[in-house]
Coordinates of C-alpha atoms in Angstrom, one line a residue:
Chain A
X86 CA 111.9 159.2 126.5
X87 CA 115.6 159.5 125.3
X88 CA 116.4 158.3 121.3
X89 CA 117.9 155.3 122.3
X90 CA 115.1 154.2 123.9
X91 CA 112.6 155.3 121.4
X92 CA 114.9 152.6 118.7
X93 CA 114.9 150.2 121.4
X94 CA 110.7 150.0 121.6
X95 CA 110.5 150.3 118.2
X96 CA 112.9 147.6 116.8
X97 CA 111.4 145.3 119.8
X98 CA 107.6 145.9 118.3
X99 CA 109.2 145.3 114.7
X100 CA 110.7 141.7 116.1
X101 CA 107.2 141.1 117.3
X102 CA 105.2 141.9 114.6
X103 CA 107.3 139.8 112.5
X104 CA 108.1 136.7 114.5
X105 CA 104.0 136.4 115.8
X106 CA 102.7 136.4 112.9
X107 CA 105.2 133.5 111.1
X108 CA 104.3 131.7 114.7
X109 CA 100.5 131.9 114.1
X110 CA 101.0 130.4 110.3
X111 CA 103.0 127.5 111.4
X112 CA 100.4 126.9 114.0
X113 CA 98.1 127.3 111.6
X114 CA 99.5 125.2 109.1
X115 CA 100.1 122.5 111.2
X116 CA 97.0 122.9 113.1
X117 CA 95.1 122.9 110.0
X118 CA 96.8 120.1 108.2
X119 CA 96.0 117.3 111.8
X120 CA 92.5 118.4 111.7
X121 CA 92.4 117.2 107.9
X122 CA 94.3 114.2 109.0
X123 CA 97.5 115.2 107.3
X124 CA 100.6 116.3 108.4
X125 CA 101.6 119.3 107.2
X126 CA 105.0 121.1 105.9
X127 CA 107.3 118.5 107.3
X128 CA 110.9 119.2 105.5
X129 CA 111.4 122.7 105.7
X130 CA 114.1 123.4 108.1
X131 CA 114.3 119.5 109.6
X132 CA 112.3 119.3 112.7
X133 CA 108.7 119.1 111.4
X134 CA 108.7 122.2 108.7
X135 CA 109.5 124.6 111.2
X136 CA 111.1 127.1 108.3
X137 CA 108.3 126.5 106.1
X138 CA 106.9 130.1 106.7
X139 CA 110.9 131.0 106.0
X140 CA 111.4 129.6 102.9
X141 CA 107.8 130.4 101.3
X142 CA 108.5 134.3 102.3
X143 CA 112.1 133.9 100.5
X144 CA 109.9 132.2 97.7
X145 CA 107.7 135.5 97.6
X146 CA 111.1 137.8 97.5
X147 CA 112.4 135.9 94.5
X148 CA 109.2 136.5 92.8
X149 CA 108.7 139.5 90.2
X150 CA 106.8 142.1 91.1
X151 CA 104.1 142.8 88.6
X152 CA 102.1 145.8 88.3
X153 CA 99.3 145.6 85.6
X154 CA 98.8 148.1 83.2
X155 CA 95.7 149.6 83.3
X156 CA 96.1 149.7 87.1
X157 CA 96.1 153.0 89.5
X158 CA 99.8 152.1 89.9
X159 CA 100.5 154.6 92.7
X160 CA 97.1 153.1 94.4
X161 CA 98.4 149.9 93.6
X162 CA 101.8 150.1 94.5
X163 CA 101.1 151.3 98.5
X164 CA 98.2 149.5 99.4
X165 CA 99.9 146.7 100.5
X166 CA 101.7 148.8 102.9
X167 CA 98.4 150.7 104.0
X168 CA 97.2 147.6 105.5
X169 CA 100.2 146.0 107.2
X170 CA 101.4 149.4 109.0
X171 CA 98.6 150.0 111.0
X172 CA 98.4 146.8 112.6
X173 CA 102.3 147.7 113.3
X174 CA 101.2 150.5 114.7
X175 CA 98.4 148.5 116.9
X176 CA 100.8 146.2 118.1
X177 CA 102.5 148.8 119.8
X178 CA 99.7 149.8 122.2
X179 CA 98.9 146.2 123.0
X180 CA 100.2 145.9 126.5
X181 CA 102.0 142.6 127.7
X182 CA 102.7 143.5 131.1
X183 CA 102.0 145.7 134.3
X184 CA 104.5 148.8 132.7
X185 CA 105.3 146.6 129.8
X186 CA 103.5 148.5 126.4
X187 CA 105.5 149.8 123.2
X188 CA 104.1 153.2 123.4
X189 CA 101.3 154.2 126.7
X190 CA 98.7 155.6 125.4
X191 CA 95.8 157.2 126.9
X192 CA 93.2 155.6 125.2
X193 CA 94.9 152.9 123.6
X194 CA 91.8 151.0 123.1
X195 CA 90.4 153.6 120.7
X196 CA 94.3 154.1 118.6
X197 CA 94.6 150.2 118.2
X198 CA 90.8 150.3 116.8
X199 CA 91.0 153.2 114.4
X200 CA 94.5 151.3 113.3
X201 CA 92.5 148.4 112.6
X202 CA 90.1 150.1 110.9
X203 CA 92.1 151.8 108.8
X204 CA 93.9 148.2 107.7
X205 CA 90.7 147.4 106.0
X206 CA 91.0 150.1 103.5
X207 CA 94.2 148.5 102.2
X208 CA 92.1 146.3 100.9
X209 CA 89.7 148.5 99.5
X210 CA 92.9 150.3 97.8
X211 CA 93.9 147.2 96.1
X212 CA 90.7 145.9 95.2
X213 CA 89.9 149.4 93.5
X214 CA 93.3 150.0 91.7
X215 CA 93.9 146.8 90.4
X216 CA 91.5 147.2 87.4
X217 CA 90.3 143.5 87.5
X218 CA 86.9 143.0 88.2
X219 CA 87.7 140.3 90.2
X220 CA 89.5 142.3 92.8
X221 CA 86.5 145.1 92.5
X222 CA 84.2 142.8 93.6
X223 CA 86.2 141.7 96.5
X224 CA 86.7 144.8 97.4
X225 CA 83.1 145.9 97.3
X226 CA 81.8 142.7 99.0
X227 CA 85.2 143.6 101.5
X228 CA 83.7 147.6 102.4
X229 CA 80.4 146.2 102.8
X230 CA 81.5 143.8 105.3
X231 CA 83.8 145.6 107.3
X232 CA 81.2 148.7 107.5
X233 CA 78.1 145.8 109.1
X234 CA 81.2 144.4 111.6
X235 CA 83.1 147.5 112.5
X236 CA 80.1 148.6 114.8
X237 CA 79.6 145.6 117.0
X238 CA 83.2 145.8 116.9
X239 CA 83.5 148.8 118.5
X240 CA 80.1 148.2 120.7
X241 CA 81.8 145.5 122.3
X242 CA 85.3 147.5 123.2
X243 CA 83.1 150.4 124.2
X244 CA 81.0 147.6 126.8
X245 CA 84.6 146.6 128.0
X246 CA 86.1 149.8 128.2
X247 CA 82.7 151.1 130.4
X248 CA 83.1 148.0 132.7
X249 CA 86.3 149.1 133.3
X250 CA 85.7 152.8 133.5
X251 CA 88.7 153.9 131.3
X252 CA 89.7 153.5 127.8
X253 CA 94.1 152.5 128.2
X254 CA 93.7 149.1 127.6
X255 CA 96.3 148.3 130.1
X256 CA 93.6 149.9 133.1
X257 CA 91.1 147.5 131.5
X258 CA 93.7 144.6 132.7
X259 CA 93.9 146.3 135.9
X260 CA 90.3 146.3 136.2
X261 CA 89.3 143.1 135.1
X262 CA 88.3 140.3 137.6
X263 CA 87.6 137.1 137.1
X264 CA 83.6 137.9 136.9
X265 CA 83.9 139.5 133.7
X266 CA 83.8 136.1 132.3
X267 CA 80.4 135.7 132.8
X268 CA 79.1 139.4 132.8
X269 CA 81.0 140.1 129.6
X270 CA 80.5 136.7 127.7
X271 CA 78.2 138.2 125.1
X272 CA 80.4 141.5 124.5
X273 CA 83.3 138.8 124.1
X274 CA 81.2 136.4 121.4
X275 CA 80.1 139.6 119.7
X276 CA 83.8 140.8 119.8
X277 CA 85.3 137.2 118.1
X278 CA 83.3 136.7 115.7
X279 CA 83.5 141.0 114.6
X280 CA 86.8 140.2 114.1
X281 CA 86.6 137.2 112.3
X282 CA 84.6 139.2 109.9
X283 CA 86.9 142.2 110.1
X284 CA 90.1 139.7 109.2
X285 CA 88.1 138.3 106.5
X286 CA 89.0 134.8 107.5
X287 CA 86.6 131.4 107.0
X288 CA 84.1 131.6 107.7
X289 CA 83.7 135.1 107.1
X290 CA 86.0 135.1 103.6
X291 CA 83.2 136.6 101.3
X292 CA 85.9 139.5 99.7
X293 CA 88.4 136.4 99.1
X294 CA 86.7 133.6 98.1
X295 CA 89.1 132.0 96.0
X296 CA 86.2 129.8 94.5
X297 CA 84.5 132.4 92.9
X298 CA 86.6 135.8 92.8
X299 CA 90.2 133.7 92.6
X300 CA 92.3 136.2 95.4
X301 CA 89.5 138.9 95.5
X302 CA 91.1 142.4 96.3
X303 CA 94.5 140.9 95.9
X304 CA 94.3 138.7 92.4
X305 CA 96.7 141.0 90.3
X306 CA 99.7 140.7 93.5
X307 CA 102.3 138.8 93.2
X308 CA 105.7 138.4 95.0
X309 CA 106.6 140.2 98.7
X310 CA 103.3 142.9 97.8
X311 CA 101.5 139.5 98.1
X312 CA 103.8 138.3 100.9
X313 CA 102.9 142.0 103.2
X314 CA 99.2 141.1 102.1
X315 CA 99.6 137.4 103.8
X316 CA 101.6 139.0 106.6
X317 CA 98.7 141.7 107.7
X318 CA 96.8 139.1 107.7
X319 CA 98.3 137.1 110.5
X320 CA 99.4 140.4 111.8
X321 CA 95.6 141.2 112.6
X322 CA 95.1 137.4 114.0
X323 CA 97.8 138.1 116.7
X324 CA 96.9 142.2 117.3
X325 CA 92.9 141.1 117.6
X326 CA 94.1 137.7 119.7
X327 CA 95.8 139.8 121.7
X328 CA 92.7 142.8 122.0
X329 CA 91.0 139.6 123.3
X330 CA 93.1 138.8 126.1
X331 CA 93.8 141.9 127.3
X332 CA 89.9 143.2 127.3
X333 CA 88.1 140.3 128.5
X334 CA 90.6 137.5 129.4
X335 CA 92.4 139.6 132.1
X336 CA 95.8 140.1 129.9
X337 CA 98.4 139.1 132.4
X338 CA 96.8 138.6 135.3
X339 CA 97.3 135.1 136.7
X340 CA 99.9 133.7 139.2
X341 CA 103.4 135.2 139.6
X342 CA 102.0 138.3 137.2
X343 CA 104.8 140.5 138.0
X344 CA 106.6 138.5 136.6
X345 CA 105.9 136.3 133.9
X346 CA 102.9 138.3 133.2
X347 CA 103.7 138.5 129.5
X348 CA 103.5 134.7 129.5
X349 CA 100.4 135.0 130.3
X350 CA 99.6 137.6 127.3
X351 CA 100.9 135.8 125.4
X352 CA 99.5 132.2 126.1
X353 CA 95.8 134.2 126.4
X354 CA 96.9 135.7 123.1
X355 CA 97.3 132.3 121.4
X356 CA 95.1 130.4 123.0
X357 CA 92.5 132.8 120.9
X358 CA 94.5 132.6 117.7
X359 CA 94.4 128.8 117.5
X360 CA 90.2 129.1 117.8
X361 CA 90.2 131.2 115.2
X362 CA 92.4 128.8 113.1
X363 CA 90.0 126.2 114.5
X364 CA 87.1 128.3 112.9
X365 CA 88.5 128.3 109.7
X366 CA 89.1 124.6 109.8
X367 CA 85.5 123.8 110.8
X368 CA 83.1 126.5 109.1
X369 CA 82.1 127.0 105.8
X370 CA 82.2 130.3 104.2
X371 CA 78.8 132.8 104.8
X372 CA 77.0 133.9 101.8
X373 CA 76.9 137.4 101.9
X374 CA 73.3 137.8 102.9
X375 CA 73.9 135.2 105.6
X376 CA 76.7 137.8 106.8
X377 CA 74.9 140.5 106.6
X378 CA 72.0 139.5 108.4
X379 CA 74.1 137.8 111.2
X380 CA 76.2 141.0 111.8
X381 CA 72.5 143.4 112.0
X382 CA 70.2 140.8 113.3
X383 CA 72.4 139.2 115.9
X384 CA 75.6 140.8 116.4
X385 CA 74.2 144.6 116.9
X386 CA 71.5 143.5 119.0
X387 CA 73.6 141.3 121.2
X388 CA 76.6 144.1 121.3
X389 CA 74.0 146.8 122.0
X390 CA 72.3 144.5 125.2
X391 CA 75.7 143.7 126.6
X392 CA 76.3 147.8 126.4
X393 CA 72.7 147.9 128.4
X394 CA 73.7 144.7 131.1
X395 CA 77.6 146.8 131.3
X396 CA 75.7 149.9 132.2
X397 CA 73.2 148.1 134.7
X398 CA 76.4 146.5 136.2
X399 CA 78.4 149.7 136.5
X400 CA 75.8 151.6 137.8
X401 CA 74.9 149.2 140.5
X402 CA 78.1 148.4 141.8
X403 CA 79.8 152.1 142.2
Chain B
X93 CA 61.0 132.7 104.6
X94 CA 59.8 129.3 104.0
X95 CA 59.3 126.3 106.3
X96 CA 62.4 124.9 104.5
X97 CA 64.7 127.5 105.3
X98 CA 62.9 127.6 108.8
X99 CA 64.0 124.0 109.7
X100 CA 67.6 124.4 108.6
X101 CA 67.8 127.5 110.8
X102 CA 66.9 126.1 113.3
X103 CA 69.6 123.1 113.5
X104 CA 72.7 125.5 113.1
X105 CA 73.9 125.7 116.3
X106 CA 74.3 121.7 116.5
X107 CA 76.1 121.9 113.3
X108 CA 78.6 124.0 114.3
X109 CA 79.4 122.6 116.8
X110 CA 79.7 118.8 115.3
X111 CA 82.0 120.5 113.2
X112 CA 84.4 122.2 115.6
X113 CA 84.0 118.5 117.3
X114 CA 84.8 116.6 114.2
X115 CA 87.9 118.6 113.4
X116 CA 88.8 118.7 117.4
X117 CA 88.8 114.8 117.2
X118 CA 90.6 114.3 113.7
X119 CA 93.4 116.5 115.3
X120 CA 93.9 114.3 118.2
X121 CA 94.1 110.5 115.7
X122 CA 96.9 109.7 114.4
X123 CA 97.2 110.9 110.8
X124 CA 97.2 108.3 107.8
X125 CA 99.9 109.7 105.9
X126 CA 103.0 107.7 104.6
X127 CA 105.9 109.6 104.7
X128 CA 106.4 108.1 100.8
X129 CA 109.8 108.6 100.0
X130 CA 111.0 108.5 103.3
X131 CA 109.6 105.4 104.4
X132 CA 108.7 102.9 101.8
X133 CA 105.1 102.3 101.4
X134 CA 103.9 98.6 102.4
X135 CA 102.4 97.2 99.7
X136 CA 100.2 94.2 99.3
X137 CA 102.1 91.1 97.5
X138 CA 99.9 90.9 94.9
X139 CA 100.8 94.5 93.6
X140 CA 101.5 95.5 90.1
X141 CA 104.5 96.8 89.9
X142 CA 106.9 95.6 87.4
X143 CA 107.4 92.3 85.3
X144 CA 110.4 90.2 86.5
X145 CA 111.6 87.3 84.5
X146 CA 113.1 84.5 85.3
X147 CA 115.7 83.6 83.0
X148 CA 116.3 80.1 83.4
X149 CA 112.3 79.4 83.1
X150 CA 111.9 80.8 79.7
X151 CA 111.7 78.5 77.1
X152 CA 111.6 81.2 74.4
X153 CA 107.8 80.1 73.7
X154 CA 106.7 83.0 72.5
X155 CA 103.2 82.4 74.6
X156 CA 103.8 85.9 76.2
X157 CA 104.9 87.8 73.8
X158 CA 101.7 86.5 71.5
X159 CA 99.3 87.4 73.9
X160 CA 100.5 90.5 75.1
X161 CA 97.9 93.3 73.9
X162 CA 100.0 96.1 73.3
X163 CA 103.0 94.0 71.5
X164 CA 105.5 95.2 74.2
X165 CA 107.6 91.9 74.7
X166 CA 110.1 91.3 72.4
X167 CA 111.5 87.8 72.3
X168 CA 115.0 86.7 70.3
X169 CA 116.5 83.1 70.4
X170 CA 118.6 81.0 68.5
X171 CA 118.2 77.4 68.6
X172 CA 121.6 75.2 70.2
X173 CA 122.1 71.4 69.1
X174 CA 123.1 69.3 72.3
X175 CA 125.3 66.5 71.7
X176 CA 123.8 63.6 72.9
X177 CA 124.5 62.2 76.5
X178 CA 124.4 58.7 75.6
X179 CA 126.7 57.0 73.1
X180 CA 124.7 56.4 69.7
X181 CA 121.9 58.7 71.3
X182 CA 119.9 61.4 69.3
X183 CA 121.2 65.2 69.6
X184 CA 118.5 67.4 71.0
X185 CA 118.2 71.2 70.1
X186 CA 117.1 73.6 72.4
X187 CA 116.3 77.1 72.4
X188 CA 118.0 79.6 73.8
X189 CA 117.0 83.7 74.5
X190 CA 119.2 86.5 73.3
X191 CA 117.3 89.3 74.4
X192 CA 113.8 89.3 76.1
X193 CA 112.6 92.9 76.6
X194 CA 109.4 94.5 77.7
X195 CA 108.6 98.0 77.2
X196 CA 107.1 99.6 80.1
X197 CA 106.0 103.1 78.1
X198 CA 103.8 100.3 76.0
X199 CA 103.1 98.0 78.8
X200 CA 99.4 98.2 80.2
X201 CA 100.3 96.1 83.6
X202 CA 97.1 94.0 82.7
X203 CA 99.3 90.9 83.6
X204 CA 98.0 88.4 80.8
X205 CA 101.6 87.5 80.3
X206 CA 102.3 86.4 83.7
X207 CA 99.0 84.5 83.2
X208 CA 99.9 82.8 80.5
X209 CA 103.7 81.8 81.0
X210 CA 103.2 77.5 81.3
X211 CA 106.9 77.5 83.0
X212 CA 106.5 80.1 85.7
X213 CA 109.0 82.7 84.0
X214 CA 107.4 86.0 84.7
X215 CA 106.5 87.3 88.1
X216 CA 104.8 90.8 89.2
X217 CA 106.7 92.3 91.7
X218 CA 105.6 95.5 93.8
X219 CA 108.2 97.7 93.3
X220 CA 107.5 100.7 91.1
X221 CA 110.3 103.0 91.5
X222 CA 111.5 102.9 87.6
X223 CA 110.2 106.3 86.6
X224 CA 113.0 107.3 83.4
X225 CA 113.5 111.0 81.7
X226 CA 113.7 109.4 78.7
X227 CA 110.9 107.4 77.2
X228 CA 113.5 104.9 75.7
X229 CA 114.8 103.9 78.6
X230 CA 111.3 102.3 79.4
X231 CA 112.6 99.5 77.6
X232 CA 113.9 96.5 80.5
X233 CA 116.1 94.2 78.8
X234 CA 116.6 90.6 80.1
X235 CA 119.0 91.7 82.4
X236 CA 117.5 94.3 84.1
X237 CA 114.1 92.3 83.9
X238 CA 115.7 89.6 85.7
X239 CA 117.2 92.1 88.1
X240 CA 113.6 92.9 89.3
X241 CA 113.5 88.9 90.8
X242 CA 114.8 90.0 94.1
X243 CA 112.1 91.8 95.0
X244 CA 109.1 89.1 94.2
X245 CA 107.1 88.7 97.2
X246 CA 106.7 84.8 98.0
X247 CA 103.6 83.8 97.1
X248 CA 100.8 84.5 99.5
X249 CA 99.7 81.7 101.6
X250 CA 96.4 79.7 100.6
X251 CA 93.1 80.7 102.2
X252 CA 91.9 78.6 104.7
X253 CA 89.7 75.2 103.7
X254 CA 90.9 76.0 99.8
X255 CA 91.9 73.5 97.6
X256 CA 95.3 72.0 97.3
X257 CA 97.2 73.8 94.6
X258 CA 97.5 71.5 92.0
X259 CA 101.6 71.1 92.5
X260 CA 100.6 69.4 96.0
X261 CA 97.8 67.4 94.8
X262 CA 99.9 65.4 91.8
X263 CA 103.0 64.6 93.9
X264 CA 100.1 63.1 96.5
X265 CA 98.3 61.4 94.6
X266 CA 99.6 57.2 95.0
X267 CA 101.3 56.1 91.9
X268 CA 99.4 54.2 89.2
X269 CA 98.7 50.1 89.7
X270 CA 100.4 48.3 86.4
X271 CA 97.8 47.1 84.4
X272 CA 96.6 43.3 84.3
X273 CA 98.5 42.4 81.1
X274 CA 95.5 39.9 80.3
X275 CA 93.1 42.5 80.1
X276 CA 95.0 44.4 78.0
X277 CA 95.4 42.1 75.5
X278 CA 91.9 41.2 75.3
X279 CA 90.8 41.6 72.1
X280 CA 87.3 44.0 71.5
X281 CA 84.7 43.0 70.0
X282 CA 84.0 44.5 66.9
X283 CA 81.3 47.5 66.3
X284 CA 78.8 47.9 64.5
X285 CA 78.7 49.0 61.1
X286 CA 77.0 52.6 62.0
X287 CA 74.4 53.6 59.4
X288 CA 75.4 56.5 57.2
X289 CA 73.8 60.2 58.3
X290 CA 71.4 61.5 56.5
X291 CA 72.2 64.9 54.7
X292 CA 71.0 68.0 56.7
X293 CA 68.7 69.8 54.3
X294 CA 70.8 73.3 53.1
X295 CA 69.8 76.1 55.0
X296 CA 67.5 79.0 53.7
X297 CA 68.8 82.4 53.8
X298 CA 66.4 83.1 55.8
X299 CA 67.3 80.7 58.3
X300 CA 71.1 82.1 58.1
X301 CA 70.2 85.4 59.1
X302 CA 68.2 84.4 62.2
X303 CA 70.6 84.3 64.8
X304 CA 72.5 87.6 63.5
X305 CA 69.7 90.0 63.6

């Protein structure tokens, strides 16, 4: 792999993982605003608020960027960037085509997992060093949460992955047929709602819960450290959208593949990301024990039989 | 767990899904929201906007400005002698308004004024776009007051089966038959003396207090 073409994969990852995400919060905003019976951001940029996302983030860039004083300001300072890099960093192994990945990894499904994972502990970071107690209990309810969902999480991958019989996510697409609709349906509920939880979205925003713990782990942010906060966010909608497609929607198969086979990605991809907007429209927020006792009590158990009924499957049919 | 608890376990799944219905549906209606200062809302005649006046209708009574509850209309006139139309006639004097003025950051749009105008000089109009940055600009003069006619709705028609408005129902009625002049003339006969009342007996204290406590 020569320089240039290093600069080429990662500038076109960098365009990705920052036009997707804008595209997922003006489908978002306007999704969420007809389902309340509104409209939504309609003057931004003319046609319908289609800058919306544009202006807010040159909003955030205007704003000052405040670092409180009794907080861990080094801690402070780089957790933002400790949770939006690694979903960068995911991104790149999500493949959108036969041949068509940022960076071919072995076992992709395992690097674009352990990035997720280690997203979450931005959040811990700036929960911890912000000295608020706010923030500290957002973060707290935040690790607890993420440690119940990460292993059904992972359960579910690991059925997908078996079924396939390799862990590069683009073999899983290779290996997928349409069957795996049925056979993996519960590995695929286990795996939406895990990373529901793991985005800390409604109806799984516990950590956040503006209602009761005003931003949770990010109260004391302000201006772009804010903004990269927002922006991992969506990031993690589109990378776990994506995770979706490829493992148990087929990726890009579908007609004309070799060619418009990102399309298909893609469309998979959103298709995902505009239920889990549709979640967040429709759901109330989980109390914590109700989280808690949904992610042991019926996400582990479910994960863990769909790992048994994978095995059963693979065994039988090789 | 309790039975409560029990029974509302049991119905979630339903519940979820109404909601992901609900929202699913409210998505797919057309939304309710007026595009305000884009497209001007539609407004029902009788709305309270501001007070227009009609100029030439105002007799410089005073009834409004009397009865307004917050003292917001101000009324000046002068009174003008008219020579008389006739030759030998008697001059009349009528009044005329300098300056009629309501202040808005006073006014409490409860309307009593319009109520109360006997020659149809005020009029609530809907529109409402007078917002000012300075308070004292709140304050409509005549002119400006009688800028808002234009935009006075006509007056909504009558419900069905309801009474003739009372304009209608004198210019129908048929015109008065002259009298007989014999029976006018007829002289009455004359009453009887009526007998003198007899004093009511002064009331006790007692009896004075009765209704107030």
């Amino acid at each position: 792999m020569s320089v240039l073409e290093v600069v080429v994969r990662s500038v076109a990852v960098l365009a990705a993982f920052l036009v997707f995400p804008l595209l997922v919060g003006q489908t978002e905003h306007k999704v969420m605003a007809h389902m309340q019976g509104r409209l939504g951001p309609m003057y931004a940029g003319g046609f319908h608020g289609w800058a919306q996302l544009v202006a807010d983030g040159v909003k955030f860039a205007q704003k000052e960027d405040i670092t409180p004083r009794a907080a861990d300001r080094t801690i402070f300072r780089i957790a933002p960037f400790v949770a939006l890099v690694p979903y960068l960093l995911a991104m790149a192994a999500l493949p959108l085509q036969r041949g068509v990945v940022a960076v071919d990894v072995p076992a992709s499904a395992l690097l674009v997992l352990a990035a997720t994972s280690v997203g979450a502990l931005g959040t811990l970071m700036a929960g911890w060093a912000s000295a608020n107690k706010y923030a500290l209990l957002g973060a707290l309810r935040s690790a607890a949460q993420l440690v119940s969902y990460e292993l059904p999480l992972v359960l579910a991958v690991a059925s997908a992955c078996l079924a396939a019989g390799t862990l590069r996510l683009s073999g899983v697409v290779e290996a997928w047929s349409p069957w795996w609709l049925l056979w993996q349906l519960p590995g695929a509920i286990v795996f939406l709602v895990a990373a529901l939880a793991e985005l800390q979205r409604p109806p799984f925003d516990m950590p956040i819960a503006d209602a009761e713990l005003v931003m949770g782990p990010w109260t004391e942010y302000t201006g772009l450290r804010f903004a990269f906060f927002l922006l991992a966010e969506y990031a993690g909608i589109v990378v776990f959208s994506l995770l979706f497609a490829v493992l148990y929607l087929g990726g890009w198969r579908g007609p004309l593949d070799d060619h418009i086979g990102w399309v298909w990605t893609l469309l998979k991809g959103f298709v995902i990301a505009i239920l889990v907007i549709w979640f967040r429209v429709a759901w109330p927020r989980m109390r914590e024990d109700q989280l808690q006792r949904m992610a042991w009590l019926f996400l582990l158990p479910l994960a863990l039989i769909q790992l048994g009924l994978t095995g059963i499957g693979v065994v039988m049919t090789r | 767990m309790n039975d409560k608890a029990k029974s509302s376990n049991k119905g979630i799944l339903p519940g979820i899904l109404k909601g992901l219905a609900t929202t699913a549906k409210t998505a797919v209606k057309p939304v309710h929201t007026h595009e305000y200062p884009d497209v001007a809302p539609d407004l029902p005649p009788r709305s309270r906007g501001v007070i227009a006046l009609l100029e030439e209708n105002c007799t410089s009574c005073m009834l409004c400005a009397r009865e307004c509850p917050d003292w917001c209309i101000y009324i000046d006139s002068h009174k003008e002698t008219i020579p008389a139309s006739t030759e030998g006639g008697r001059e009349r004097q009528r009044n005329v308004l300098d300056d009629f003025s309501i202040d808005f950051s006073l006014c409490m749009y409860c309307g009593i004024c319009i109520e109360v105008c006997p020659f149809d000089a005020l009029f609530w109009s809907p529109q409402f776009e007078y917002a000012e940055t300075d308070i004292r600009d709140l304050l409509h003069d005549k002119d400006r007051l009688g800028g808002w006619m234009e935009s006075v709705p006509p007056p909504p028609a009558l419900d069905e089966r309801s009474a003739e408005p009372a304009e209608v129902a004198a210019a129908n009625k048929p015109a008065r038959a002259p009298r007989e002049p014999s029976a006018a003339r007829e002289p009455r006969e004359p009453r009887a003396p009526r007998e003198p009342r007899t004093p009511r007996e002064p009331r006790g204290p007692r009896a004075a207090e009765g209704p107030e406590a």
